[in-house]
């Protein structure tokens, strides 16, 4: 019997499209809640998309209270990951340090720190000297203040994806890799199946977690998901001698330069190149290191001479018009749920997003009200949703 015919009779209660950290978290949370017959389809290998980033920052320092809550809830889940779902993901609570060179930025971050503290985040505005003590690479005369939260840090996205998927499988979910979704079957305004390279799966629920490729899945359902791919790159210095001190995940807010330790004796260097045009290109190419070095000469001069001896990595930011996520259930079709468009902060929100999508699927009240993140907010049909810009992103 051919593979296609074998799978022609296959069905699932919910089909998740995408095996990155968002799809994996959703699969785990659904399976843990006892949803039978969860099927995750990934066209390549797990974590082969944006979630393949070697190290991912995790934090609760945001300007929007909704993002603060998602970050905070997720930080707790990342720390508890060895117990639930049960895997080592290398969490290091080194803190996040935002360098602020303009008084106006310092004032805005001071306001955000107040909001964060009201919500229980242990953040603070530091003097340049205090920031320098935490991160000796920075030039204190080049900034007016810095925002810091010690509970932020980083972890390993690849290990997190595998941890979620292993646990999801243990709880009964099916995970199929190298199996692309090619279309959806509908009966009027009802989804009835998912077409794949290996045949059709009957289902009444599709959950789109396809990252930068989500707009294409939306088109299959007739749902507009405004997600645009944008290449972002990091360079690895490789081992340094002497070994660098442990420093916070440090970002220069005005230039977008950022850097932090890797898992050994090197540093990870990053920068948002304004010349980068949208597109699906994912090859690493180091031309952005020049503007990185120009910014480093001002804020962290020792970094300006560092090379990408350890190689580099390129992935896609999955951008939305207001750089906030799209999370919800489409109104015009039954049932199409989506969790995408994280615009560069999807790893850090993944645990909370998994819980929320589980609850949307079950019709239960989610732990954080994500109605403002409905994709409708860009089309005017959003009810109480509206465009909500997030300031603490680069
Ligand atoms: C350089 C860089 C640095 C970043 N730094 C951070 C950070 O510090 N902290 C942070 O929180 N976030 C960071 N991000 C963002 C973060 O990586 C993403 O937001 C997150 O990985 C998104 O996860 P996802 O599961 O939505 O998407 P992905 O990991 O891209 O997964 C989507 C999956 O869907 C699959 N797929 C697509 N189409 C189909 C189809 N038709 N059928 C089946 N499968 C399909 C893809 O193959 C892919 O595996 C960074 C991103 C980059 C590029």
Short mmCIF file of C-alpha atoms and ligand atoms in Angstrom, two decimals:
data_model
loop_
_atom_site.label_atom_id
_atom_site.label_comp_id
_atom_site.label_asym_id
_atom_site.label_seq_id
_atom_site.Cartn_x
_atom_site.Cartn_y
_atom_site.Cartn_z
CA UNK A 1 0.00 0.00 0.00
CA UNK A 2 1.38 3.45 -0.84
CA UNK A 3 2.15 5.89 1.95
CA UNK A 4 -0.56 8.20 0.60
CA UNK A 5 -3.27 5.53 0.66
CA UNK A 6 -2.11 4.26 4.04
CA UNK A 7 -2.65 7.70 5.53
CA UNK A 8 -5.87 8.45 3.64
CA UNK A 9 -7.93 7.21 6.56
CA UNK A 10 -5.91 9.07 9.18
CA UNK A 11 -7.57 11.57 11.49
CA UNK A 12 -6.58 13.84 14.38
CA UNK A 13 -8.45 15.96 16.89
CA UNK A 14 -6.05 18.84 16.30
CA UNK A 15 -3.29 19.31 13.74
CA UNK A 16 -0.44 21.67 14.60
CA UNK A 17 1.50 23.06 11.62
CA UNK A 18 5.14 23.74 12.53
CA UNK A 19 7.72 22.03 14.75
CA UNK A 20 9.46 25.07 16.17
CA UNK A 21 9.31 26.07 19.81
CA UNK A 22 5.75 27.40 19.53
CA UNK A 23 4.30 24.28 17.87
CA UNK A 24 6.24 22.04 20.25
CA UNK A 25 4.99 23.92 23.31
CA UNK A 26 1.40 23.74 22.04
CA UNK A 27 1.72 20.00 21.35
CA UNK A 28 3.02 19.39 24.87
CA UNK A 29 0.36 21.47 26.58
CA UNK A 30 -2.50 19.90 24.59
CA UNK A 31 -1.24 16.36 25.20
CA UNK A 32 -0.68 17.09 28.88
CA UNK A 33 -4.27 18.32 29.15
CA UNK A 34 -5.46 14.95 27.87
CA UNK A 35 -6.36 15.98 24.33
CA UNK A 36 -6.20 12.73 22.41
CA UNK A 37 -4.95 12.50 18.91
CA UNK A 38 -2.75 15.60 18.65
CA UNK A 39 -0.73 15.54 15.43
CA UNK A 40 2.17 17.93 14.78
CA UNK A 41 3.38 18.24 11.19
CA UNK A 42 6.81 19.69 10.41
CA UNK A 43 8.03 19.89 6.85
CA UNK A 44 11.69 19.64 7.81
CA UNK A 45 13.24 18.65 11.16
CA UNK A 46 12.20 19.98 14.60
CA UNK A 47 13.75 23.42 15.27
CA UNK A 48 14.87 23.80 11.66
CA UNK A 49 13.28 27.26 11.44
CA UNK A 50 13.87 30.31 13.64
CA UNK A 51 13.92 28.12 16.75
CA UNK A 52 17.25 26.71 15.55
CA UNK A 53 19.00 29.72 17.06
CA UNK A 54 21.82 28.33 19.25
CA UNK A 55 20.99 30.47 22.31
CA UNK A 56 17.78 32.40 23.00
CA UNK A 57 17.28 35.33 25.35
CA UNK A 58 14.45 35.01 27.89
CA UNK A 59 13.08 38.02 29.69
CA UNK A 60 10.14 39.85 31.24
CA UNK A 61 11.46 43.38 30.54
CA UNK A 62 8.94 44.81 28.06
CA UNK A 63 6.93 48.00 27.80
CA UNK A 64 3.52 46.39 27.13
CA UNK A 65 1.99 44.82 30.28
CA UNK A 66 0.70 41.94 28.17
CA UNK A 67 4.24 41.08 27.02
CA UNK A 68 5.54 41.50 30.58
CA UNK A 69 2.98 38.91 31.76
CA UNK A 70 3.79 36.51 28.92
CA UNK A 71 7.53 36.87 29.59
CA UNK A 72 7.16 36.51 33.35
CA UNK A 73 4.97 33.40 33.14
CA UNK A 74 7.36 31.88 30.63
CA UNK A 75 10.48 32.65 32.70
CA UNK A 76 9.01 30.62 35.55
CA UNK A 77 8.21 27.76 33.17
CA UNK A 78 11.70 27.81 31.61
CA UNK A 79 13.28 27.56 35.06
CA UNK A 80 10.98 24.67 35.99
CA UNK A 81 11.60 22.88 32.65
CA UNK A 82 13.78 20.08 34.15
CA UNK A 83 10.69 19.02 36.19
CA UNK A 84 7.98 19.84 33.63
CA UNK A 85 8.09 18.66 30.91
CA UNK A 86 11.44 17.25 32.08
CA UNK A 87 14.57 18.23 30.14
CA UNK A 88 17.75 20.24 30.65
CA UNK A 89 17.64 23.46 28.62
CA UNK A 90 20.63 25.33 30.05
CA UNK A 91 18.83 28.25 31.67
CA UNK A 92 21.29 30.91 32.84
CA UNK A 93 19.85 33.83 34.78
CA UNK A 94 22.50 36.36 33.79
CA UNK A 95 20.01 39.23 33.52
CA UNK A 96 19.19 41.54 30.61
CA UNK A 97 20.85 44.95 30.44
CA UNK A 98 19.42 47.61 28.08
CA UNK A 99 21.96 50.41 27.47
CA UNK A 100 20.34 53.83 27.09
CA UNK A 101 22.25 56.66 25.44
CA UNK A 102 19.46 59.28 25.21
CA UNK A 103 17.61 60.96 28.08
CA UNK A 104 14.29 60.39 26.29
CA UNK A 105 14.96 56.63 26.16
CA UNK A 106 15.95 56.61 29.84
CA UNK A 107 12.67 58.35 30.71
CA UNK A 108 10.64 55.82 28.68
CA UNK A 109 12.46 52.86 30.26
CA UNK A 110 11.96 54.39 33.72
CA UNK A 111 8.20 54.35 33.05
CA UNK A 112 8.40 50.75 31.85
CA UNK A 113 10.39 49.71 34.94
CA UNK A 114 7.56 51.12 37.09
CA UNK A 115 5.01 49.01 35.18
CA UNK A 116 7.25 45.92 35.38
CA UNK A 117 7.76 46.34 39.13
CA UNK A 118 4.00 46.70 39.69
CA UNK A 119 3.65 43.34 37.97
CA UNK A 120 6.32 41.75 40.18
CA UNK A 121 9.39 41.99 37.93
CA UNK A 122 12.58 42.82 39.83
CA UNK A 123 13.87 45.38 37.28
CA UNK A 124 15.61 48.69 37.98
CA UNK A 125 17.17 51.66 36.24
CA UNK A 126 20.95 51.72 36.83
CA UNK A 127 23.58 54.44 36.58
CA UNK A 128 26.25 54.05 33.88
CA UNK A 129 28.77 53.05 36.54
CA UNK A 130 26.50 50.36 37.98
CA UNK A 131 25.94 49.04 34.46
CA UNK A 132 29.69 48.97 33.84
CA UNK A 133 30.22 46.90 36.99
CA UNK A 134 27.83 44.27 35.55
CA UNK A 135 29.28 44.42 32.06
CA UNK A 136 32.90 45.59 31.92
CA UNK A 137 32.83 45.77 28.09
CA UNK A 138 30.66 48.88 28.04
CA UNK A 139 31.91 52.45 27.91
CA UNK A 140 30.01 54.14 30.80
CA UNK A 141 30.55 57.65 29.41
CA UNK A 142 28.59 56.68 26.29
CA UNK A 143 25.30 56.01 28.10
CA UNK A 144 23.05 57.96 30.46
CA UNK A 145 21.43 54.94 32.16
CA UNK A 146 20.67 51.24 31.78
CA UNK A 147 17.66 49.07 32.58
CA UNK A 148 18.39 45.74 34.24
CA UNK A 149 16.48 42.74 35.46
CA UNK A 150 18.51 39.96 37.13
CA UNK A 151 15.92 37.22 36.55
CA UNK A 152 16.17 37.47 32.74
CA UNK A 153 18.80 35.47 30.89
CA UNK A 154 19.08 32.86 28.17
CA UNK A 155 18.46 29.17 27.44
CA UNK A 156 18.85 26.68 24.59
CA UNK A 157 15.96 26.75 22.08
CA UNK A 158 16.90 23.46 20.37
CA UNK A 159 16.92 21.59 23.68
CA UNK A 160 13.57 23.18 24.58
CA UNK A 161 11.96 22.04 21.30
CA UNK A 162 13.22 18.49 21.79
CA UNK A 163 12.18 18.53 25.47
CA UNK A 164 8.62 19.58 24.60
CA UNK A 165 8.31 17.12 21.72
CA UNK A 166 9.70 14.17 23.70
CA UNK A 167 7.20 14.86 26.47
CA UNK A 168 4.35 15.40 24.01
CA UNK A 169 5.08 12.02 22.39
CA UNK A 170 5.25 10.36 25.80
CA UNK A 171 1.78 11.78 26.49
CA UNK A 172 0.39 10.37 23.25
CA UNK A 173 0.89 13.12 20.67
CA UNK A 174 2.16 12.19 17.20
CA UNK A 175 4.99 14.19 15.66
CA UNK A 176 5.62 13.78 11.95
CA UNK A 177 8.69 15.40 10.41
CA UNK A 178 9.60 15.90 6.74
CA UNK A 179 5.92 16.23 6.00
CA UNK A 180 4.83 19.60 4.58
CA UNK A 181 1.26 20.85 4.80
CA UNK A 182 0.17 21.71 1.26
CA UNK A 183 -3.48 22.71 1.70
CA UNK A 184 -6.64 22.52 3.79
CA UNK A 185 -9.95 20.86 2.95
CA UNK A 186 -13.12 22.74 3.82
CA UNK A 187 -16.81 22.15 3.85
CA UNK A 188 -18.24 25.67 3.73
CA UNK A 189 -16.83 27.53 6.71
CA UNK A 190 -15.61 24.35 8.42
CA UNK A 191 -12.13 22.85 8.11
CA UNK A 192 -12.42 19.13 7.44
CA UNK A 193 -8.86 18.09 6.69
CA UNK A 194 -5.21 18.93 6.20
CA UNK A 195 -3.51 17.96 2.95
CA UNK A 196 0.13 16.95 3.25
CA UNK A 197 2.85 15.58 1.04
CA UNK A 198 1.97 12.15 2.44
CA UNK A 199 -1.82 12.27 2.14
CA UNK A 200 -4.80 13.87 3.85
CA UNK A 201 -5.51 13.93 7.59
CA UNK A 202 -9.13 14.40 8.62
CA UNK A 203 -9.47 17.04 11.35
CA UNK A 204 -11.74 19.84 12.47
CA UNK A 205 -8.97 21.96 14.02
CA UNK A 206 -5.79 23.39 12.56
CA UNK A 207 -3.31 25.34 14.69
CA UNK A 208 -0.86 27.44 12.73
CA UNK A 209 2.58 27.65 14.38
CA UNK A 210 4.52 27.99 11.13
CA UNK A 211 6.63 30.98 12.18
CA UNK A 212 7.84 33.16 9.29
CA UNK A 213 5.91 30.94 6.83
CA UNK A 214 2.56 31.44 8.58
CA UNK A 215 1.04 33.80 6.00
CA UNK A 216 1.05 30.89 3.51
CA UNK A 217 -0.84 28.65 5.95
CA UNK A 218 -3.27 31.51 6.57
CA UNK A 219 -3.96 31.75 2.84
CA UNK A 220 -4.88 28.04 2.83
CA UNK A 221 -7.55 28.82 5.45
CA UNK A 222 -8.63 32.13 3.94
CA UNK A 223 -7.31 33.93 7.03
CA UNK A 224 -5.00 36.92 6.72
CA UNK A 225 -1.94 36.49 8.95
CA UNK A 226 0.27 39.55 8.32
CA UNK A 227 3.67 37.93 8.96
CA UNK A 228 6.72 39.04 6.97
CA UNK A 229 10.09 37.20 7.04
CA UNK A 230 13.16 39.29 7.85
CA UNK A 231 16.66 37.82 8.07
CA UNK A 232 18.55 38.41 11.32
CA UNK A 233 22.08 37.18 12.02
CA UNK A 234 24.44 36.46 14.86
CA UNK A 235 28.20 35.91 14.90
CA UNK A 236 30.12 33.71 17.33
CA UNK A 237 33.59 34.74 18.45
CA UNK A 238 34.61 31.19 19.36
CA UNK A 239 36.69 30.64 22.52
CA UNK A 240 38.41 33.82 23.78
CA UNK A 241 41.59 34.04 25.87
CA UNK A 242 41.32 35.22 28.53
CA UNK A 243 37.83 33.81 28.87
CA UNK A 244 35.20 36.58 29.02
CA UNK A 245 33.48 37.37 32.32
CA UNK A 246 29.86 36.24 32.75
CA UNK A 247 27.89 39.29 31.63
CA UNK A 248 24.21 40.08 31.25
CA UNK A 249 22.52 39.74 27.84
CA UNK A 250 23.45 43.32 26.86
CA UNK A 251 21.60 45.40 24.24
CA UNK A 252 22.29 48.94 23.13
CA UNK A 253 18.78 50.27 22.57
CA UNK A 254 19.57 53.05 20.08
CA UNK A 255 22.04 51.20 17.83
CA UNK A 256 20.52 47.66 18.24
CA UNK A 257 23.98 46.21 18.93
CA UNK A 258 23.78 43.30 21.36
CA UNK A 259 26.09 40.70 22.85
CA UNK A 260 26.19 38.00 25.51
CA UNK A 261 28.15 34.90 26.53
CA UNK A 262 27.83 31.68 24.60
CA UNK A 263 27.66 28.38 26.45
CA UNK A 264 31.47 28.18 26.72
CA UNK A 265 34.23 30.82 26.56
CA UNK A 266 33.02 32.90 23.65
CA UNK A 267 30.64 35.74 22.98
CA UNK A 268 27.61 35.98 20.71
CA UNK A 269 27.39 39.24 18.72
CA UNK A 270 24.20 40.58 17.16
CA UNK A 271 22.89 43.61 15.33
CA UNK A 272 19.72 44.56 13.46
CA UNK A 273 20.96 45.67 10.05
CA UNK A 274 18.60 48.40 8.75
CA UNK A 275 19.67 47.53 5.17
CA UNK A 276 18.15 44.05 5.44
CA UNK A 277 15.11 43.68 3.14
CA UNK A 278 12.23 41.26 3.86
CA UNK A 279 12.58 37.79 2.35
CA UNK A 280 13.12 34.12 3.15
CA UNK A 281 16.92 34.15 2.65
CA UNK A 282 18.67 32.35 5.54
CA UNK A 283 22.33 32.23 4.52
CA UNK A 284 24.79 33.77 7.00
CA UNK A 285 26.73 36.67 5.44
CA UNK A 286 28.89 38.86 7.68
CA UNK A 287 28.57 42.29 5.99
CA UNK A 288 26.45 43.52 8.96
CA UNK A 289 29.52 43.17 11.21
CA UNK A 290 30.77 46.51 9.84
CA UNK A 291 27.87 48.60 11.26
CA UNK A 292 28.04 46.36 14.36
CA UNK A 293 31.68 47.37 14.81
CA UNK A 294 30.88 51.06 14.28
CA UNK A 295 28.30 50.89 17.07
CA UNK A 296 30.65 48.84 19.26
CA UNK A 297 33.38 51.49 18.98
CA UNK A 298 31.01 53.88 20.78
CA UNK A 299 29.41 51.63 23.40
CA UNK A 300 31.70 48.62 23.92
CA UNK A 301 35.05 49.32 22.19
CA UNK A 302 36.67 45.96 22.98
CA UNK A 303 34.05 44.22 20.85
CA UNK A 304 34.89 46.22 17.73
CA UNK A 305 37.94 44.09 17.04
CA UNK A 306 36.30 40.72 17.61
CA UNK A 307 35.90 38.45 14.62
CA UNK A 308 33.37 35.77 13.78
CA UNK A 309 35.96 33.04 14.34
CA UNK A 310 33.25 30.70 15.64
CA UNK A 311 31.10 31.22 12.53
CA UNK A 312 27.62 32.64 12.43
CA UNK A 313 23.96 31.81 12.14
CA UNK A 314 21.11 33.42 10.23
CA UNK A 315 17.41 32.99 10.83
CA UNK A 316 14.16 34.80 10.25
CA UNK A 317 12.33 37.26 12.42
CA UNK A 318 8.62 36.70 11.78
CA UNK A 319 7.54 40.34 11.69
CA UNK A 320 4.04 41.76 12.17
CA UNK A 321 3.16 45.41 11.47
CA UNK A 322 3.28 46.36 15.18
CA UNK A 323 5.97 43.81 16.15
CA UNK A 324 3.63 42.01 18.51
CA UNK A 325 2.47 38.42 18.22
CA UNK A 326 -0.70 37.13 16.56
CA UNK A 327 -2.48 34.73 18.91
CA UNK A 328 -6.11 33.73 18.62
CA UNK A 329 -8.81 31.84 16.79
CA UNK A 330 -10.05 33.01 13.39
CA UNK A 331 -13.65 34.19 13.36
CA UNK A 332 -14.75 33.33 9.83
CA UNK A 333 -13.82 29.66 9.78
CA UNK A 334 -14.14 26.76 12.20
CA UNK A 335 -11.59 26.00 13.62
CA UNK A 336 -8.37 27.75 12.74
CA UNK A 337 -6.14 28.83 15.64
CA UNK A 338 -2.84 30.64 15.24
CA UNK A 339 0.21 31.58 17.35
CA UNK A 340 2.78 33.34 15.23
CA UNK A 341 4.39 36.64 14.27
CA UNK A 342 6.50 36.94 17.42
CA UNK A 343 8.77 39.47 15.72
CA UNK A 344 11.92 38.28 17.45
CA UNK A 345 10.60 37.30 20.90
CA UNK A 346 8.91 33.98 20.24
CA UNK A 347 11.32 31.77 22.13
CA UNK A 348 10.90 33.63 25.37
CA UNK A 349 7.07 33.56 25.16
CA UNK A 350 6.67 29.94 24.09
CA UNK A 351 5.67 28.33 27.41
CA UNK A 352 2.89 30.84 28.10
CA UNK A 353 1.72 30.68 24.48
CA UNK A 354 1.43 26.88 24.71
CA UNK A 355 -0.82 27.19 27.76
CA UNK A 356 -2.92 29.89 26.13
CA UNK A 357 -3.49 28.00 22.87
CA UNK A 358 -4.38 24.89 24.89
CA UNK A 359 -7.07 26.92 26.68
CA UNK A 360 -8.35 28.52 23.46
CA UNK A 361 -8.67 25.01 22.03
CA UNK A 362 -10.49 23.75 25.13
CA UNK A 363 -12.71 26.85 25.40
CA UNK A 364 -11.29 27.61 28.87
CA UNK A 365 -10.22 31.08 30.08
CA UNK A 366 -6.48 31.41 29.33
CA UNK A 367 -4.05 32.53 32.07
CA UNK A 368 -3.38 35.76 30.13
CA UNK A 369 -6.06 37.52 28.10
CA UNK A 370 -4.65 37.61 24.57
CA UNK A 371 -7.67 39.10 22.79
CA UNK A 372 -5.60 42.24 22.04
CA UNK A 373 -3.25 40.02 20.01
CA UNK A 374 -5.95 38.89 17.57
CA UNK A 375 -4.84 39.08 13.93
CA UNK A 376 -8.03 41.10 13.30
CA UNK A 377 -6.42 44.15 14.91
CA UNK A 378 -4.94 45.14 11.54
CA UNK A 379 -8.17 44.82 9.57
CA UNK A 380 -10.45 46.95 11.72
CA UNK A 381 -12.61 44.00 12.79
CA UNK A 382 -10.83 43.54 16.06
CA UNK A 383 -13.49 44.22 18.67
CA UNK A 384 -11.44 45.37 21.63
CA UNK A 385 -8.11 44.70 19.93
CA UNK A 386 -6.01 47.51 18.49
CA UNK A 387 -2.52 47.92 17.14
CA UNK A 388 -0.14 47.80 20.13
CA UNK A 389 3.46 48.75 19.57
CA UNK A 390 6.08 47.19 21.86
CA UNK A 391 9.03 49.49 22.62
CA UNK A 392 11.53 47.03 24.16
CA UNK A 393 12.53 45.24 20.98
CA UNK A 394 15.36 45.73 18.53
C1 LIG B 1 19.00 35.97 14.95
C2 LIG B 1 17.77 35.72 15.77
C3 LIG B 1 17.81 35.95 17.12
C4 LIG B 1 16.70 35.73 17.92
N1 LIG B 1 16.82 35.92 19.27
C5 LIG B 1 15.76 35.65 20.08
C6 LIG B 1 15.87 35.77 21.48
O1 LIG B 1 16.93 36.10 22.00
N2 LIG B 1 14.77 35.51 22.23
C7 LIG B 1 13.58 35.15 21.68
O2 LIG B 1 12.60 34.97 22.41
N3 LIG B 1 13.45 35.01 20.35
C8 LIG B 1 14.50 35.24 19.54
N4 LIG B 1 14.38 35.11 18.19
C9 LIG B 1 13.06 34.80 17.65
C10 LIG B 1 12.69 33.35 17.84
O3 LIG B 1 13.72 32.53 17.33
C11 LIG B 1 11.36 33.07 17.11
O4 LIG B 1 10.40 34.04 17.51
C12 LIG B 1 10.84 31.69 17.47
O5 LIG B 1 11.82 30.71 17.25
C13 LIG B 1 9.60 31.40 16.63
O6 LIG B 1 9.24 30.06 16.84
P1 LIG B 1 8.14 29.40 15.92
O7 LIG B 1 7.92 28.03 16.44
O8 LIG B 1 6.97 30.33 15.82
O9 LIG B 1 8.78 29.40 14.46
P2 LIG B 1 9.87 28.44 13.82
O10 LIG B 1 10.87 27.99 14.79
O11 LIG B 1 10.36 29.10 12.58
O12 LIG B 1 9.02 27.16 13.43
C14 LIG B 1 8.09 27.15 12.37
C15 LIG B 1 8.19 25.80 11.71
O13 LIG B 1 7.14 25.66 10.76
C16 LIG B 1 7.61 24.82 9.74
N5 LIG B 1 6.76 24.98 8.56
C17 LIG B 1 6.62 26.08 7.78
N6 LIG B 1 5.74 25.84 6.80
C18 LIG B 1 5.31 24.56 6.96
C19 LIG B 1 4.40 23.75 6.24
N7 LIG B 1 3.76 24.16 5.15
N8 LIG B 1 4.19 22.47 6.68
C20 LIG B 1 4.84 22.02 7.79
N9 LIG B 1 5.71 22.76 8.49
C21 LIG B 1 5.95 24.01 8.09
C22 LIG B 1 9.04 25.32 9.51
O14 LIG B 1 9.83 24.35 8.87
C23 LIG B 1 9.48 25.62 10.94
O15 LIG B 1 10.23 24.55 11.51
C24 LIG B 1 15.48 35.28 17.35
C25 LIG B 1 15.42 35.04 15.98
C26 LIG B 1 16.56 35.24 15.19
C27 LIG B 1 16.47 34.96 13.73
#
